[in-house]
Amino acid sequence: MSVRRSEWWVALLGGLILAFLFVYNRQPYTVYALHWLGMERANAPLRSWEEYFVVNTALLLWLPVLVLAFIGKGELSHYGLARGDGARGALFAFLMYAPMVVVLWFASARADFQHYYPLDKRILTDTAYAIYFELAYGYYLFCWEFFFRGFLTFGLYRWIGWWGVGLQAVAFGLMHLGKPIPEVIGSFVAGVILSAVALRVKSFLPCFWTHWAVSMTLDLMLIYRTRF
């Protein structure tokens, strides 16, 4: 029981991070303009992709890691940053990814997905930039998966059991608002499945590999449809 009580801070820190990113990510202005807080400012500058990456990755990965380092609430492996059961994790990653290939092919033909993705349209015509973007976005997704399937999943599960997994899945789904509707709906289910896998293999890494592979596959399909 004491272990569970000790994890309340995960919900507090995670909630604060999610609240900030929910507001910041759903608007186009730079973080220092404060325009996204509703404070009017003439000619507020727009944020760049680089700023978006820095702000999100700093909050999703580095802030939780630093808090863990300073308050001493356990090793990073206690929050899924570990190899875990590598063989079983690889199997689960394949089983999650394989059926998504068919889903992604049909999704890439939909107007709503073609309008929203790829997130940076330059990758449709610039191969060198596409490689850079996919690698950079892989780092972003690593931070994303550490936060949801590592930090939140393991911390909240120890505190309140499967209710914590459910809360994580709801938060994960809400962060998808604004994306194509099928993806928003699917994200709530995916949040539960990915967390179950992470807990089973004691690592969020299979979830990261799956998420990154799905993202790259969709982008490649969109590039193919654009060029051919």
Coordinates of C-alpha atoms in Angstrom, one line a residue, residues 23-224:
V23 CA -3.1 24.0 -24.7
Y24 CA 0.2 24.6 -26.3
N25 CA 0.1 22.0 -29.0
R26 CA -3.4 22.9 -30.2
Q27 CA -2.4 26.5 -31.3
P28 CA 0.3 27.8 -33.6
Y29 CA 2.1 30.5 -31.6
T30 CA 5.6 30.4 -30.0
V31 CA 5.8 29.5 -26.4
Y32 CA 7.3 32.8 -25.3
A33 CA 4.6 35.0 -26.9
L34 CA 2.0 33.9 -24.3
H35 CA -0.6 34.3 -27.0
W36 CA -1.6 30.7 -26.5
L37 CA -2.6 31.7 -22.9
G38 CA -5.2 34.1 -24.3
M39 CA -3.0 37.1 -23.7
E40 CA -3.4 39.3 -26.7
R41 CA -0.3 40.4 -28.4
A42 CA -0.1 42.1 -31.8
N43 CA 1.8 40.1 -34.4
A44 CA 2.5 37.2 -32.1
P45 CA 5.2 35.0 -33.8
L46 CA 4.4 31.5 -35.0
R47 CA 6.3 28.6 -33.5
S48 CA 8.6 26.5 -35.6
W49 CA 8.8 22.7 -35.8
E50 CA 12.1 22.8 -34.0
E51 CA 10.4 24.7 -31.1
Y52 CA 7.5 22.2 -31.0
F53 CA 10.0 19.3 -30.8
V54 CA 12.1 21.0 -28.0
V55 CA 9.1 21.9 -25.9
N56 CA 7.4 18.6 -26.2
T57 CA 10.4 16.4 -25.7
A58 CA 11.7 18.4 -22.8
L59 CA 8.4 18.0 -21.0
L60 CA 7.6 14.4 -22.0
L61 CA 11.1 12.9 -21.3
W62 CA 13.6 15.2 -19.6
L63 CA 11.3 16.8 -17.0
P64 CA 10.1 13.5 -15.6
V65 CA 13.7 12.1 -15.7
L66 CA 15.1 15.1 -13.8
V67 CA 12.3 14.9 -11.2
L68 CA 13.0 11.2 -10.7
A69 CA 16.7 12.0 -10.3
F70 CA 16.1 14.7 -7.7
I71 CA 13.4 13.1 -5.6
G72 CA 14.7 9.6 -5.8
K73 CA 11.5 7.7 -6.4
G74 CA 13.1 4.8 -8.1
E75 CA 15.3 3.7 -11.0
L76 CA 14.2 4.5 -14.6
S77 CA 13.8 0.8 -15.1
H78 CA 10.9 1.0 -12.6
Y79 CA 9.2 3.3 -15.2
G80 CA 9.7 1.1 -18.2
L81 CA 13.1 2.4 -19.5
A82 CA 14.6 -1.1 -19.6
R83 CA 15.2 -3.9 -22.0
G84 CA 12.7 -6.1 -20.2
D85 CA 11.7 -9.3 -21.9
G86 CA 13.3 -8.5 -25.2
A87 CA 12.2 -11.6 -27.2
R88 CA 8.6 -11.4 -26.1
G89 CA 8.6 -7.6 -26.6
A90 CA 9.8 -8.1 -30.2
L91 CA 7.0 -10.6 -30.8
F92 CA 4.4 -8.2 -29.4
A93 CA 5.7 -5.4 -31.4
F94 CA 5.4 -7.4 -34.6
L95 CA 1.9 -8.6 -33.7
M96 CA 0.8 -5.0 -33.1
Y97 CA 2.5 -3.7 -36.3
A98 CA 1.6 -6.3 -38.9
P99 CA -2.2 -5.8 -39.0
M100 CA -1.7 -2.0 -38.9
V101 CA -0.1 -2.1 -42.4
V102 CA -3.4 -2.9 -44.0
V103 CA -5.2 -0.3 -41.9
L104 CA -2.6 2.3 -42.8
W105 CA -2.9 1.5 -46.5
F106 CA -6.6 2.3 -46.5
A107 CA -6.1 5.3 -44.1
S108 CA -3.5 6.8 -46.5
A109 CA -6.2 6.9 -49.2
R110 CA -8.6 8.9 -47.1
A111 CA -8.8 12.7 -47.6
D112 CA -8.7 13.5 -43.9
F113 CA -5.4 11.6 -43.4
Q114 CA -3.9 13.1 -46.6
H115 CA -4.8 16.6 -45.4
Y116 CA -3.3 16.1 -41.9
Y117 CA -0.3 13.9 -42.7
P118 CA 2.5 14.0 -43.2
L119 CA 3.1 16.5 -40.4
D120 CA 5.7 18.2 -42.5
K121 CA 4.7 18.3 -46.2
R122 CA 8.3 18.8 -47.3
I123 CA 9.0 15.1 -46.9
L124 CA 6.7 14.4 -49.8
T125 CA 9.2 15.9 -52.3
D126 CA 12.6 16.0 -50.5
T127 CA 14.1 12.6 -49.7
A128 CA 17.0 13.9 -47.7
Y129 CA 14.7 16.0 -45.5
A130 CA 12.3 13.0 -45.2
I131 CA 15.1 10.9 -43.6
Y132 CA 16.0 13.8 -41.2
F133 CA 12.4 14.3 -40.3
E134 CA 11.7 10.6 -39.6
L135 CA 14.8 10.3 -37.4
A136 CA 13.8 13.5 -35.5
Y137 CA 10.2 12.3 -35.2
G138 CA 11.5 9.0 -33.9
Y139 CA 13.1 10.8 -31.0
Y140 CA 9.9 12.7 -30.4
L141 CA 7.9 9.4 -30.3
F142 CA 10.5 7.9 -27.9
C143 CA 9.8 10.7 -25.5
W144 CA 6.0 10.3 -26.1
E145 CA 6.1 6.6 -25.4
F146 CA 8.3 7.0 -22.3
F147 CA 5.8 9.5 -20.9
F148 CA 2.6 7.5 -21.6
R149 CA 3.7 3.8 -21.6
G150 CA 6.6 4.3 -19.2
F151 CA 6.2 7.1 -16.7
L152 CA 2.4 7.2 -16.5
T153 CA 1.7 3.5 -17.1
F154 CA 4.1 2.1 -14.6
G155 CA 3.7 4.8 -12.0
L156 CA -0.1 4.9 -12.1
Y157 CA -0.4 1.1 -12.2
R158 CA 1.6 0.7 -9.0
W159 CA -0.6 3.4 -7.4
I160 CA -4.2 2.5 -8.5
G161 CA -3.8 -0.6 -10.7
W162 CA -5.7 -0.9 -14.0
W163 CA -7.5 2.3 -13.2
G164 CA -4.2 4.0 -13.8
V165 CA -3.9 2.3 -17.2
G166 CA -7.4 3.5 -18.1
L167 CA -6.5 7.1 -17.0
Q168 CA -3.4 7.0 -19.1
A169 CA -5.4 5.7 -22.1
V170 CA -7.9 8.6 -21.7
A171 CA -5.1 11.1 -21.5
F172 CA -3.5 9.6 -24.6
G173 CA -6.7 9.8 -26.5
L174 CA -7.4 13.4 -25.6
M175 CA -4.0 14.4 -26.8
H176 CA -5.1 13.1 -30.2
L177 CA -8.0 15.5 -30.5
G178 CA -7.7 17.5 -33.7
K179 CA -6.4 14.5 -35.7
P180 CA -8.5 12.4 -38.1
I181 CA -11.5 11.0 -36.3
P182 CA -10.7 7.3 -36.9
E183 CA -7.2 7.9 -35.3
V184 CA -8.8 9.7 -32.3
I185 CA -11.1 6.8 -31.6
G186 CA -8.5 4.2 -32.1
S187 CA -6.0 6.0 -29.8
F188 CA -8.1 5.2 -26.7
V189 CA -8.0 1.5 -27.5
A190 CA -4.3 1.7 -28.5
G191 CA -3.5 3.3 -25.2
V192 CA -4.8 0.3 -23.3
I193 CA -3.2 -2.3 -25.5
L194 CA 0.2 -0.6 -25.6
S195 CA 0.2 -0.2 -21.8
A196 CA -0.7 -3.9 -21.3
V197 CA 2.2 -4.9 -23.5
A198 CA 4.6 -2.5 -21.6
L199 CA 3.5 -4.0 -18.3
R200 CA 3.8 -7.5 -19.6
V201 CA 7.3 -7.2 -20.9
K202 CA 8.4 -4.6 -18.2
S203 CA 9.5 -2.1 -20.9
F204 CA 7.9 0.6 -23.1
L205 CA 10.4 0.0 -25.9
P206 CA 8.2 -2.4 -27.9
C207 CA 5.5 0.3 -27.9
F208 CA 8.0 2.8 -29.1
W209 CA 9.2 0.6 -32.0
T210 CA 5.6 -0.1 -33.0
H211 CA 4.6 3.5 -32.8
W212 CA 7.6 4.7 -34.8
A213 CA 7.1 2.0 -37.4
V214 CA 3.5 2.8 -37.8
S215 CA 4.3 6.5 -38.2
M216 CA 7.0 5.9 -40.8
T217 CA 4.9 3.4 -42.7
L218 CA 2.0 5.9 -43.1
D219 CA 4.4 8.6 -44.3
L220 CA 6.0 6.2 -46.8
M221 CA 2.5 5.3 -48.1
L222 CA 1.6 9.0 -48.5
I223 CA 4.9 9.7 -50.3
Y224 CA 4.2 6.8 -52.6

